[in-house]
Structures are given as C-alpha cells and as structure tokens.
mmCIF file of N, CA and C and ligand atoms in Angstrom:
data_model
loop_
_atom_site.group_PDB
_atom_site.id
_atom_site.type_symbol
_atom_site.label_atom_id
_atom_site.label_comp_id
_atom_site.label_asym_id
_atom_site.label_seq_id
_atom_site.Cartn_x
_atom_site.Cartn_y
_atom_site.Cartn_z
ATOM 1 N N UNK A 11 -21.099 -18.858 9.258
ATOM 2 C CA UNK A 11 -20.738 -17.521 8.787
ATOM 3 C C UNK A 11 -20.661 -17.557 7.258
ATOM 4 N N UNK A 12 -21.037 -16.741 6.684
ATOM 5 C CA UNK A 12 -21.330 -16.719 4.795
ATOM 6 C C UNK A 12 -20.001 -16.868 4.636
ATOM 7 N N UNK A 13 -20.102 -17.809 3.448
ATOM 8 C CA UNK A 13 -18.625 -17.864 2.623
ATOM 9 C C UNK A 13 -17.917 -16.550 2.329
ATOM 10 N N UNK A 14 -18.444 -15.717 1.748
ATOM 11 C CA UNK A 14 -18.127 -14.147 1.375
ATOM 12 C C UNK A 14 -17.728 -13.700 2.531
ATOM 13 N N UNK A 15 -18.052 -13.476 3.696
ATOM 14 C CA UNK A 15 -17.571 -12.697 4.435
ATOM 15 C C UNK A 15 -15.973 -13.723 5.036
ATOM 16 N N UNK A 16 -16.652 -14.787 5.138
ATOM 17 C CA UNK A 16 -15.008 -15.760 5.351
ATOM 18 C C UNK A 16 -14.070 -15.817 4.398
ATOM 19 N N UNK A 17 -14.434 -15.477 3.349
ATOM 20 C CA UNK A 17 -12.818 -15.070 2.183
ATOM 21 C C UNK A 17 -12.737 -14.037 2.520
ATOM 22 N N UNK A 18 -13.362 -12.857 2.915
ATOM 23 C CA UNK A 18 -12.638 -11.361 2.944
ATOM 24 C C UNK A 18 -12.015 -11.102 4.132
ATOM 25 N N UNK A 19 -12.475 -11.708 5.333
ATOM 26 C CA UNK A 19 -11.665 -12.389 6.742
ATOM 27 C C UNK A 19 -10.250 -12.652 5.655
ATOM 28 N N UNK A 20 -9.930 -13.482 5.452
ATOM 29 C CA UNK A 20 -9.101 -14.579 5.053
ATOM 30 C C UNK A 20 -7.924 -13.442 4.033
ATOM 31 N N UNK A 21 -8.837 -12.849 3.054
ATOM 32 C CA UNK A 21 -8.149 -11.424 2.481
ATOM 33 C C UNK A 21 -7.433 -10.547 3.556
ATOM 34 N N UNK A 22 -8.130 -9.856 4.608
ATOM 35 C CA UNK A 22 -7.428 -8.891 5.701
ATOM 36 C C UNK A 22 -6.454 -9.251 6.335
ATOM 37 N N UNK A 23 -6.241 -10.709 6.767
ATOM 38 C CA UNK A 23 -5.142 -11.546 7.334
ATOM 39 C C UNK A 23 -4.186 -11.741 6.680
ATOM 40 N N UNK A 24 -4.495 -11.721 5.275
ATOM 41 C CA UNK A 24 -3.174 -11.917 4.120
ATOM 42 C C UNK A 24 -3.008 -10.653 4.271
ATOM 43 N N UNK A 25 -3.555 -9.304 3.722
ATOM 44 C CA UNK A 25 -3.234 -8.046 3.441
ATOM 45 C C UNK A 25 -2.341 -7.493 4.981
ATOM 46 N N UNK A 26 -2.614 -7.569 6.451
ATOM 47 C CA UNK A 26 -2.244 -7.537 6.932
ATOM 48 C C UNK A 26 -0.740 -7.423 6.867
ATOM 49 N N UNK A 27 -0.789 -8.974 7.072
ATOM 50 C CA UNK A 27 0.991 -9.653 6.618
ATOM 51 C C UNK A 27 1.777 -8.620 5.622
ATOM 52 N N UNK A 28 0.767 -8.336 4.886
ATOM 53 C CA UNK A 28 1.673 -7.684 3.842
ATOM 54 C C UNK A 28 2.364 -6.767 3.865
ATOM 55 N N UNK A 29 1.323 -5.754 4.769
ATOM 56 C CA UNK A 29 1.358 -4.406 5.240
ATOM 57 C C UNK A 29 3.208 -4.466 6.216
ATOM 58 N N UNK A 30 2.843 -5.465 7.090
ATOM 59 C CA UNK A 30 3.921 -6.193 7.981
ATOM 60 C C UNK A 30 5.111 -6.108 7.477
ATOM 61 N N UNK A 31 5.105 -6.901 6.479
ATOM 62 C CA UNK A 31 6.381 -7.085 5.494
ATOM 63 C C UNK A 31 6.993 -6.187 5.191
ATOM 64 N N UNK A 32 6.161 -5.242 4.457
ATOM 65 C CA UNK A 32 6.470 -3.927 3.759
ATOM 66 C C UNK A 32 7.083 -3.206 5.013
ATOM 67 N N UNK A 33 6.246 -2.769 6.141
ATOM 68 C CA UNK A 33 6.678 -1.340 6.951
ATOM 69 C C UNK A 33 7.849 -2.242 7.606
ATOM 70 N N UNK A 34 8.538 -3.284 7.970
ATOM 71 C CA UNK A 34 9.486 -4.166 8.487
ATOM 72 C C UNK A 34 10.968 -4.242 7.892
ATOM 73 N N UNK A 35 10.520 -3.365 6.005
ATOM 74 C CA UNK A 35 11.830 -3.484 5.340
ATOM 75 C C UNK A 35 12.373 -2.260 5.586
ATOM 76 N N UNK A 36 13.677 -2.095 6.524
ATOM 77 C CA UNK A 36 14.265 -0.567 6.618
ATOM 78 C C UNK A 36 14.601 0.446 5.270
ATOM 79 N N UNK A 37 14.599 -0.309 4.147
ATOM 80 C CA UNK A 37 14.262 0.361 3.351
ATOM 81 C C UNK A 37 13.331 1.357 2.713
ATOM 82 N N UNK A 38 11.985 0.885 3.241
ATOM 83 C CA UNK A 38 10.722 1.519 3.255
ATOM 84 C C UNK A 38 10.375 2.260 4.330
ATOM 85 N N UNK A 39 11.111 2.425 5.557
ATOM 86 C CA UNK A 39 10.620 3.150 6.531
ATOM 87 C C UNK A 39 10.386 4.749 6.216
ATOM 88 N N UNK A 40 10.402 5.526 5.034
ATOM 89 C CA UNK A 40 10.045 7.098 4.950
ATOM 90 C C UNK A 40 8.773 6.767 4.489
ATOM 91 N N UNK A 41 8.103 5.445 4.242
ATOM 92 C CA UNK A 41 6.760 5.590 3.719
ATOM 93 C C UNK A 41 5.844 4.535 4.961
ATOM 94 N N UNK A 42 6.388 4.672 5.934
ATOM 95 C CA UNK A 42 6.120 3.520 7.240
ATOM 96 C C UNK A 42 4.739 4.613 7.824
ATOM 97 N N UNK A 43 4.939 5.408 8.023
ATOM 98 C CA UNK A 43 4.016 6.849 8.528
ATOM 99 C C UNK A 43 3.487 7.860 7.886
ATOM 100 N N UNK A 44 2.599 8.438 7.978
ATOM 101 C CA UNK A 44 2.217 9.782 7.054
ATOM 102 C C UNK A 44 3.237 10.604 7.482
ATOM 103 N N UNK A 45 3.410 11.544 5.918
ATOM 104 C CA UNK A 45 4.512 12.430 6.272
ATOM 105 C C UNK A 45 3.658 13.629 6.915
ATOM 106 N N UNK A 46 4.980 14.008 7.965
ATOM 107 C CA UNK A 46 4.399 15.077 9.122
ATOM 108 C C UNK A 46 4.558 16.342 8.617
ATOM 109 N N UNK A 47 3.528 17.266 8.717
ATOM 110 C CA UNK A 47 3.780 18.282 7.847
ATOM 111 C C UNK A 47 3.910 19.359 8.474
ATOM 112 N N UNK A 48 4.146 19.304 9.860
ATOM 113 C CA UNK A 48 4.973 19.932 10.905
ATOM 114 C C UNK A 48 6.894 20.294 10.006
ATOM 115 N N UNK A 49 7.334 18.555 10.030
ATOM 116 C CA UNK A 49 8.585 18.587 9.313
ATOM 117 C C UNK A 49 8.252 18.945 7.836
ATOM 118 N N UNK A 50 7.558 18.699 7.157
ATOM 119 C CA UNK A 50 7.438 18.769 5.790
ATOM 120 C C UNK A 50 6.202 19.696 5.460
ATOM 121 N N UNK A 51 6.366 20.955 5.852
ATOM 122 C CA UNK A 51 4.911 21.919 5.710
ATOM 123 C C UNK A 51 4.348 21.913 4.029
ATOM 124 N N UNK A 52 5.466 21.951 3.112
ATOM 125 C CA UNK A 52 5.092 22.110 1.491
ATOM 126 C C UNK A 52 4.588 20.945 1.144
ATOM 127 N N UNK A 53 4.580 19.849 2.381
ATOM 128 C CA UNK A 53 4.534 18.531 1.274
ATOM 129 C C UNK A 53 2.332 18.129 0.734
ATOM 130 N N UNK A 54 1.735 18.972 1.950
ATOM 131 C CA UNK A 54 0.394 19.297 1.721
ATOM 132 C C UNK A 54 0.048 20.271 0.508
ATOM 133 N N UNK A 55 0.912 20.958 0.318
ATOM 134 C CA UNK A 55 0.664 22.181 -1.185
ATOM 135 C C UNK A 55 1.262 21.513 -2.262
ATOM 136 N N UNK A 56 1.738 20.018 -2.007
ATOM 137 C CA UNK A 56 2.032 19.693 -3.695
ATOM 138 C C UNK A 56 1.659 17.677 -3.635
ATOM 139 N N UNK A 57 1.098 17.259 -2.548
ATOM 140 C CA UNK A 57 0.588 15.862 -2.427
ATOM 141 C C UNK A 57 -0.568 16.101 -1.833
ATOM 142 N N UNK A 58 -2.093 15.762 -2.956
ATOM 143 C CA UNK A 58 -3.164 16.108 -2.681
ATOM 144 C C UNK A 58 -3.958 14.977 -1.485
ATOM 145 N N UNK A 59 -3.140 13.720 -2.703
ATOM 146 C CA UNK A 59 -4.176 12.429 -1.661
ATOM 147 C C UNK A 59 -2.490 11.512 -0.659
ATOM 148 N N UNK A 60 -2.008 12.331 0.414
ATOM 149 C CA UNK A 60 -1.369 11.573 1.027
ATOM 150 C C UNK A 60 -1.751 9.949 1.559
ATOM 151 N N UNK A 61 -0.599 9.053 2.032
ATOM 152 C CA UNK A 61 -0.813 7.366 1.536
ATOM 153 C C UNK A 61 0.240 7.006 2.391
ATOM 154 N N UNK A 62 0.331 6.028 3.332
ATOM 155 C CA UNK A 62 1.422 5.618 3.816
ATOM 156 C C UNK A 62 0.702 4.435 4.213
ATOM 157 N N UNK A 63 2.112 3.503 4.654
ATOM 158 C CA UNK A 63 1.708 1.864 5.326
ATOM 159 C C UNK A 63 0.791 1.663 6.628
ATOM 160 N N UNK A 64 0.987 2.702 7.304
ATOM 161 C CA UNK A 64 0.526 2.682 8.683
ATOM 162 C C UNK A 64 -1.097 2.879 8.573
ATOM 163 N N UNK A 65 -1.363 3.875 7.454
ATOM 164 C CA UNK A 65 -2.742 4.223 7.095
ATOM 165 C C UNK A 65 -3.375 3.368 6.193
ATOM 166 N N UNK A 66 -2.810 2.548 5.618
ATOM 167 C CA UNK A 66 -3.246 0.978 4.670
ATOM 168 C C UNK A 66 -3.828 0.104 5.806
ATOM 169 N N UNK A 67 -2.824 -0.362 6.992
ATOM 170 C CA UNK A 67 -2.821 -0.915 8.043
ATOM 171 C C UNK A 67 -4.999 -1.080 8.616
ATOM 172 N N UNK A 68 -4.719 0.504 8.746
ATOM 173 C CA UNK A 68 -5.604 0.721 9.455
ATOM 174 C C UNK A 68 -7.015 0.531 8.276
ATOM 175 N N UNK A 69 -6.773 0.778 7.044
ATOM 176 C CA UNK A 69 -7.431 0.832 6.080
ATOM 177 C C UNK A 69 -8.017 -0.946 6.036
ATOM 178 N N UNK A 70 -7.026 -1.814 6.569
ATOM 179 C CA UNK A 70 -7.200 -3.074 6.131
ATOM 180 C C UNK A 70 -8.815 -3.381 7.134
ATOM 181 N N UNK A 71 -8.153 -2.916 8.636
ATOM 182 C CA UNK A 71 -8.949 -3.312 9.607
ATOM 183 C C UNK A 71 -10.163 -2.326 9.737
ATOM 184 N N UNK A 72 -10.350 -1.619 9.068
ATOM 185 C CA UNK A 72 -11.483 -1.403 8.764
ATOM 186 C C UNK A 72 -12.578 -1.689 7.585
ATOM 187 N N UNK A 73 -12.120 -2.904 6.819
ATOM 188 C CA UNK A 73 -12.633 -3.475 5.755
ATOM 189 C C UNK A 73 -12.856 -2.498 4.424
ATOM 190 N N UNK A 74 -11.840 -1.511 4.458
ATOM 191 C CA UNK A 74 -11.712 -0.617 3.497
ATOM 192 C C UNK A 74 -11.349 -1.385 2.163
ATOM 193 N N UNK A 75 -10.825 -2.596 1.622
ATOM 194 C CA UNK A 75 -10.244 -3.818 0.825
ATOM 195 C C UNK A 75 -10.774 -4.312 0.033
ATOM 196 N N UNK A 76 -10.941 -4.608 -1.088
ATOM 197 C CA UNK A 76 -12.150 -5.985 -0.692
ATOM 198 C C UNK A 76 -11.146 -7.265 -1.705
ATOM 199 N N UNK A 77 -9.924 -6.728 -2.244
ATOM 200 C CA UNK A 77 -8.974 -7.562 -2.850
ATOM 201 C C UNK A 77 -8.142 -6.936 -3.007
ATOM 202 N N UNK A 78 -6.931 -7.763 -3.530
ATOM 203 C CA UNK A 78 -5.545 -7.177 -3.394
ATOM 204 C C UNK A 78 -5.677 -6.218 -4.464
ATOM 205 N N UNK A 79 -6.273 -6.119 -5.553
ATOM 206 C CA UNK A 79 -5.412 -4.761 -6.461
ATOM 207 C C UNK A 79 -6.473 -3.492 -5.534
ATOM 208 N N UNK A 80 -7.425 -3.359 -4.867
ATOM 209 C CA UNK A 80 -7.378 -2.076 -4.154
ATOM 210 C C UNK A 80 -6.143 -1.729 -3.268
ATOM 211 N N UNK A 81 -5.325 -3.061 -2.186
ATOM 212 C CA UNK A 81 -4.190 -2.686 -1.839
ATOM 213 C C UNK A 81 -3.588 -2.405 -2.857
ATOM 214 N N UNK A 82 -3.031 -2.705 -3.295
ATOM 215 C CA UNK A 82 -1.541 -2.395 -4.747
ATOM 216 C C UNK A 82 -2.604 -0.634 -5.056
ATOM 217 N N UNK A 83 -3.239 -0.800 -5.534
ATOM 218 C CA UNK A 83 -3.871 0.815 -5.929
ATOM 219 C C UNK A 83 -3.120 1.961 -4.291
ATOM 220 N N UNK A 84 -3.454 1.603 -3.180
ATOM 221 C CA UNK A 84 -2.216 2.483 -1.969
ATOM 222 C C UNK A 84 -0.974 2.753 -2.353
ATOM 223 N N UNK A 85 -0.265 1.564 -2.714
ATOM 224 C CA UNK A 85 0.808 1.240 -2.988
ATOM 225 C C UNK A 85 1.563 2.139 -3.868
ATOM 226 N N UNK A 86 0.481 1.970 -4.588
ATOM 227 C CA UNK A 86 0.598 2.793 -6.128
ATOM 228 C C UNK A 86 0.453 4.355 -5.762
ATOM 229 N N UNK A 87 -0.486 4.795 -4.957
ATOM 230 C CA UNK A 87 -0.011 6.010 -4.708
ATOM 231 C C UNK A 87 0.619 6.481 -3.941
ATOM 232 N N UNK A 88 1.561 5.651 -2.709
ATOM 233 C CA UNK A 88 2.471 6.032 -2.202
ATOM 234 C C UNK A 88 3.879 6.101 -3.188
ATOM 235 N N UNK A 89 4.299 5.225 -3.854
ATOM 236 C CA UNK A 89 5.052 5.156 -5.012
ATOM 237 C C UNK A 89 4.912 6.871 -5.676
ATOM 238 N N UNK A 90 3.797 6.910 -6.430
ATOM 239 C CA UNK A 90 3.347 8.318 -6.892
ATOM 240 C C UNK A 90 3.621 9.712 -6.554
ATOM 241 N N UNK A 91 3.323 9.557 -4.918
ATOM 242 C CA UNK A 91 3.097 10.471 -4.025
ATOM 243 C C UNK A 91 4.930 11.548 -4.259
ATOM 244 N N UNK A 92 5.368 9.946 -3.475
ATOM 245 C CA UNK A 92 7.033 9.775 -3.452
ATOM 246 C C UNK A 92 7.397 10.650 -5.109
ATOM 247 N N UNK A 93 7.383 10.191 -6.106
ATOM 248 C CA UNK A 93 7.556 10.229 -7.748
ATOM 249 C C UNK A 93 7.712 11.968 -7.676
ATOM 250 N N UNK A 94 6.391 12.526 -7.062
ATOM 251 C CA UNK A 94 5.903 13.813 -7.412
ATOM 252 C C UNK A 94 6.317 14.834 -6.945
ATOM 253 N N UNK A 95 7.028 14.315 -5.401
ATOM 254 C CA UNK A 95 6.988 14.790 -4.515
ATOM 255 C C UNK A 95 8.739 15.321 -4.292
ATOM 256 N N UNK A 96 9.559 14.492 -5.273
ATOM 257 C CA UNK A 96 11.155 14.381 -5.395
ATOM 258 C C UNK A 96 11.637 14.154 -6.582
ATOM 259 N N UNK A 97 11.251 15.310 -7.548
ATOM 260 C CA UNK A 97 11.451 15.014 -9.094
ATOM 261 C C UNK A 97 12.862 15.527 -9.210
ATOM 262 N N UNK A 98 13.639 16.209 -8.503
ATOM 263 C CA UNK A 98 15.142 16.692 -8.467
ATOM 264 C C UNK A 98 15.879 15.378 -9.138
ATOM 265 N N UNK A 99 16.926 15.945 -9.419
ATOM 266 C CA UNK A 99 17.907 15.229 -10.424
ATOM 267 C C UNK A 99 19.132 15.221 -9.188
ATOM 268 N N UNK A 100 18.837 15.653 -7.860
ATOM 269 C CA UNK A 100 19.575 15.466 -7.244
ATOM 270 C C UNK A 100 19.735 13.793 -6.601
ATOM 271 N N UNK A 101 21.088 13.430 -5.867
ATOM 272 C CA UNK A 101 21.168 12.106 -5.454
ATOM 273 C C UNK A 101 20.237 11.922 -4.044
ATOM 274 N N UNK A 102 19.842 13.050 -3.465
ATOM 275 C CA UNK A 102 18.313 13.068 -2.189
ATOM 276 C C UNK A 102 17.163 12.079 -2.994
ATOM 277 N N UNK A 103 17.042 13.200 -4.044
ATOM 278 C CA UNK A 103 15.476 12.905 -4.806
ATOM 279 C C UNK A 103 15.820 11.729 -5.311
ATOM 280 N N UNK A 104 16.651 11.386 -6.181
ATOM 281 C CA UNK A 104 17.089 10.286 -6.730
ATOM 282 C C UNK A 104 16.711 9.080 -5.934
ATOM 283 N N UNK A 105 17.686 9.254 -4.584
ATOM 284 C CA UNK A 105 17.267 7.779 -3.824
ATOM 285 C C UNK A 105 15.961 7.817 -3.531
ATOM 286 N N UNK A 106 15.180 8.671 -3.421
ATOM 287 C CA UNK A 106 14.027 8.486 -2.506
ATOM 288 C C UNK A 106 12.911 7.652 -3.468
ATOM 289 N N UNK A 107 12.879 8.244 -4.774
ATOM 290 C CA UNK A 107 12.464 7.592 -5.844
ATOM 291 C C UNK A 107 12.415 6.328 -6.191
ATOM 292 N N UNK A 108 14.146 6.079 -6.290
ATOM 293 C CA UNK A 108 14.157 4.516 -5.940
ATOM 294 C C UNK A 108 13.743 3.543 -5.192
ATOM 295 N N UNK A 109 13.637 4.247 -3.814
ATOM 296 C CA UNK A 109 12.875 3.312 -2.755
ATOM 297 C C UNK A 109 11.699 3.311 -3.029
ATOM 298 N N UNK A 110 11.110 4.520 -3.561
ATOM 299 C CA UNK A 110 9.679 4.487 -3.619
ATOM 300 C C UNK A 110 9.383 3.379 -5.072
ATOM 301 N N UNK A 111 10.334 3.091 -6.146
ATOM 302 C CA UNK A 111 9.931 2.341 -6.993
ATOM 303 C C UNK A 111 10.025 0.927 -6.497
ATOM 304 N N UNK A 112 10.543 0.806 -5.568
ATOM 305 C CA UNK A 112 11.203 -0.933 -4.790
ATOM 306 C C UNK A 112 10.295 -1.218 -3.865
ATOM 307 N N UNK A 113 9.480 -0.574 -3.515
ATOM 308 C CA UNK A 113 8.524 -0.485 -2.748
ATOM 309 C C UNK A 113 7.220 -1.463 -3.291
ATOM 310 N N UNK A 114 6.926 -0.803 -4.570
ATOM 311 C CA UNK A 114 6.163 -0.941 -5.439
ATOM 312 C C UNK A 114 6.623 -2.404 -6.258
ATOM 313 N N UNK A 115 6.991 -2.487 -6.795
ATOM 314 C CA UNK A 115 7.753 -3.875 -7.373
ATOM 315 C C UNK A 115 8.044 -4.677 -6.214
ATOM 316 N N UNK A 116 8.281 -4.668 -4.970
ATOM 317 C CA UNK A 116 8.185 -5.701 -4.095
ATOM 318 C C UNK A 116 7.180 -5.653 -3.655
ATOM 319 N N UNK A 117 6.174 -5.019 -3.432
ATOM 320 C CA UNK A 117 4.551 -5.399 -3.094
ATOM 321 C C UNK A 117 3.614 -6.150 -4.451
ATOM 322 N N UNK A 118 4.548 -5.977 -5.581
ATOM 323 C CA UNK A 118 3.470 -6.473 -6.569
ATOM 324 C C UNK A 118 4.065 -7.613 -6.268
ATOM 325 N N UNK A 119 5.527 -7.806 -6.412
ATOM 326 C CA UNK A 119 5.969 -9.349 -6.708
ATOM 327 C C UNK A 119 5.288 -10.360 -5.451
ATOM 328 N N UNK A 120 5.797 -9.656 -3.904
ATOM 329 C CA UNK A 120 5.030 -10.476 -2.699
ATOM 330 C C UNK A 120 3.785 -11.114 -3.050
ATOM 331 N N UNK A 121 2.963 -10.325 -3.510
ATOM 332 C CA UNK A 121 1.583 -10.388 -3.657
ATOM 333 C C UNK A 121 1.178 -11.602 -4.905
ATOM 334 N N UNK A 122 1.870 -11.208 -5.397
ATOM 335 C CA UNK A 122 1.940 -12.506 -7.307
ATOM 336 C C UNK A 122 2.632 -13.650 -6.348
ATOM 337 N N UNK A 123 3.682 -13.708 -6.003
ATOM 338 C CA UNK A 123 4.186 -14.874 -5.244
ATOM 339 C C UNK A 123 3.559 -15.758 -4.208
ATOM 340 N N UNK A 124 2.801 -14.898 -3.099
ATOM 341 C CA UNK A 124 2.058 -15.633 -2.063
ATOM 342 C C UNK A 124 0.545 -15.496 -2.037
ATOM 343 N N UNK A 125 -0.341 -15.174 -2.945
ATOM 344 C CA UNK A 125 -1.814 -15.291 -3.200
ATOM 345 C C UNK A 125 -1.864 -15.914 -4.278
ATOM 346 N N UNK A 126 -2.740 -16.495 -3.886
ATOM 347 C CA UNK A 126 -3.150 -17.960 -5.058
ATOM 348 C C UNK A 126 -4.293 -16.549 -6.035
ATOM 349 N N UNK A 127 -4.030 -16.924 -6.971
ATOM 350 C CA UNK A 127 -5.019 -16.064 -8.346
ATOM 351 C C UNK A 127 -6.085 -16.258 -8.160
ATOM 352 N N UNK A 128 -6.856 -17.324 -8.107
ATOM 353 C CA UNK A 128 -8.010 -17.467 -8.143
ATOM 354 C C UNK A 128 -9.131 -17.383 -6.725
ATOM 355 N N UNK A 129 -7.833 -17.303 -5.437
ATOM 356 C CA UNK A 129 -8.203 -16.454 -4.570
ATOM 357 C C UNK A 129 -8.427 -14.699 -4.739
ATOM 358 N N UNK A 130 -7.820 -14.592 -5.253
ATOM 359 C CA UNK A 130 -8.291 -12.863 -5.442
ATOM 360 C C UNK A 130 -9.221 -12.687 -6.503
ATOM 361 N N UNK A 131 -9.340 -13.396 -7.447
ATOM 362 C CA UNK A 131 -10.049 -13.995 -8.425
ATOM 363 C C UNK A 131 -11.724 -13.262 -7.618
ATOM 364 N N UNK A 132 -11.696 -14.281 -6.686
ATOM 365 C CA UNK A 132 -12.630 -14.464 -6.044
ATOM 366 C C UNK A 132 -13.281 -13.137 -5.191
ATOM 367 N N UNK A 133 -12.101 -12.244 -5.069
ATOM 368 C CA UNK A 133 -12.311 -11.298 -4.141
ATOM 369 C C UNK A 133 -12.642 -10.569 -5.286
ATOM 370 N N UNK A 134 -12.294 -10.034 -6.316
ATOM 371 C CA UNK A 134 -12.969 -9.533 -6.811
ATOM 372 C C UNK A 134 -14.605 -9.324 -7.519
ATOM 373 N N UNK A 135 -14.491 -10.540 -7.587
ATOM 374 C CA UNK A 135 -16.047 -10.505 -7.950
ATOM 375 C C UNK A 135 -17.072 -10.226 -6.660
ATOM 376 N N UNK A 136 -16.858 -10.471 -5.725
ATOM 377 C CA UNK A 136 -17.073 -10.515 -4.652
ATOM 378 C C UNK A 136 -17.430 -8.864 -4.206
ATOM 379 N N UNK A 137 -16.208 -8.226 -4.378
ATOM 380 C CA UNK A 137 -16.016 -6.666 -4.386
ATOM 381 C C UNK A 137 -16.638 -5.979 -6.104
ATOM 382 N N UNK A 138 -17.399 -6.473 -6.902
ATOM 383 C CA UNK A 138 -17.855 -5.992 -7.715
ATOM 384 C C UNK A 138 -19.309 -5.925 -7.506
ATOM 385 N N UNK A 139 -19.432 -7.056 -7.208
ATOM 386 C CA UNK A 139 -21.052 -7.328 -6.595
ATOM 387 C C UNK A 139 -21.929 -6.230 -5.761
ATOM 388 N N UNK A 140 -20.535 -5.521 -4.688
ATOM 389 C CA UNK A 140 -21.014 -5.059 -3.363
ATOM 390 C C UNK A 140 -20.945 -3.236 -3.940
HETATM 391 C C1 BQK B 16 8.401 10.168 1.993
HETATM 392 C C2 BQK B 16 8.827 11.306 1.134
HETATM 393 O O1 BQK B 16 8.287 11.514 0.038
HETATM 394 C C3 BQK B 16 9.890 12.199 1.543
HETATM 395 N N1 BQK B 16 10.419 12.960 0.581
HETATM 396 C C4 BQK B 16 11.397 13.738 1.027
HETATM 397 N N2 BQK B 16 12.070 14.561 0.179
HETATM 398 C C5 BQK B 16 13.059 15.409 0.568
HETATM 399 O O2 BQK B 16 13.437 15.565 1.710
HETATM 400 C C6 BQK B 16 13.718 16.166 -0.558
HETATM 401 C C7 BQK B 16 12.689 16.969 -1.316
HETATM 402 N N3 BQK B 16 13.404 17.702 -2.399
HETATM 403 C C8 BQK B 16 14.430 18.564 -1.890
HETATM 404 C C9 BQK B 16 15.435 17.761 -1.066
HETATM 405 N N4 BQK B 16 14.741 17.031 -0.012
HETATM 406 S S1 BQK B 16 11.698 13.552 2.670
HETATM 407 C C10 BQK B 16 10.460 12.386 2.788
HETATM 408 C C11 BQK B 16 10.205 11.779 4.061
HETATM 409 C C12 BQK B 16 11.248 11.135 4.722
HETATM 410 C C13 BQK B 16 11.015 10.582 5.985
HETATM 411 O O3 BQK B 16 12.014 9.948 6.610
HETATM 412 C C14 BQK B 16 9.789 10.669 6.585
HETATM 413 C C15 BQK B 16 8.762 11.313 5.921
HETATM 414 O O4 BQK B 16 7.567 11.384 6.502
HETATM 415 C C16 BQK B 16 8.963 11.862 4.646
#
C-alpha cells in the first residue's frame, strides 16, 4: 500500500482520538453536536458556516483531512462560531465563550503534545501536492 496513503491512514486514527478526547470533555459537550435549530431557530440567521465535533468526526472518516492544521482550522470555527454567536456581556454568553476558548487551546495544546512535527510535517506536503 503507498506510503502516502499509509501516513494519512495513520493521520485519521490520530485525528479520530482527538475528536474522542474533545467530545468526552463535559465541558465541551454544547459543541459535541450541531446546534439544532429547531431549539435555536436564529442561530442559522447569524452562523453562516455551522461546525461541531460530531461533524469533524464524520469529516475525518471521510478523508476530508489531510493534516492536523485542516482539523484545528474546524476547531477554529467552532471556537468562532461560539465567539459570534454569544457576544453578551452577560454571565450565559460569558461562559459559553470561555468554553468555546478552552476548547480551542486544548485541541491546539493535545495536538502540539501528542503528534510528532515532522509527522504532520509530512502531511502537509503530502496535502499540498494533492
Ligand atoms: C453552542 C452555542 O453556541 C450555544 N450558544 C448558546 N447561547 C445562548 O443560549 C445564549 C445566546 N445569547 C442569549 C442568551 N443565550 S446556547 C448554545 C448551545 C448549547 C447547547 O447545549 C447545545 C447547542 O446545540 C447549542
């Protein structure tokens, strides 16, 4: 099997985990699912590109990836989404913000901590090529 396609195997299995990690911290569970816009009808008239873990998930296993900063780029707009979406100065908006920034800073740090550099290194060029 080509080397290339066996590192990006090897990428989805890490990204996976990650995904894991993340939707596993009860902290992060308002960004575990797309928000339902049944409960949240306004949240479609003011979040253009909705983003959640469950839809990364699925994003992984469909080789949507091709290295970790396209994950962290999700990440980044669920963070965003969250940012835009709860700009109140109230203590609601407030927390939600926060989670959504802890979110983000623990997916970068996971990611810096348990992928070797020059493995993603790799994925990128890899994903530049294609
Ligand atoms: C994820 C997100 O951005 C989100 N923001 C919310 N904001 C509010 O409710 C603020 C908005 N300003 C006025 C006071 N309420 S609720 C919510 C959410 C929470 C869940 O448990 C599941 C879910 O799908 C979405």
């Amino acid at each position: 099997y080509d080397r290339e396609e066996h590192t990006l195997r090897e990428l989805r299995i890490f990204l996976r985990d990650m995904c894991k990690k993340l939707a596993s911290n009860k902290l992060f569970f308002m960004f575990t699912k797309p928000v339902d816009t049944e409960e949240v009808p306004d949240y479609p008239t003011i979040i253009k590109q909705p983003m959640d873990l469950e839809t990364m998930m699925t994003k992984v296993d469909f080789h949507r990836y091709e290295c970790a900063k396209d994950f962290l780029n999700d990440i980044e707009l669920i963070c965003q989404n969250a940012l835009e979406y709860n700009p109140a100065r109230t203590s609601a908006d407030k927390q939600i913000r926060h989670r959504a920034c802890s979110l983000r800073d623990y997916a970068y740090t996971l990611i810096k901590t348990e992928m070797d550099t020059d493995f993603e290194e790799k994925c990128q060029e890899i994903s530049k090529k294609r």
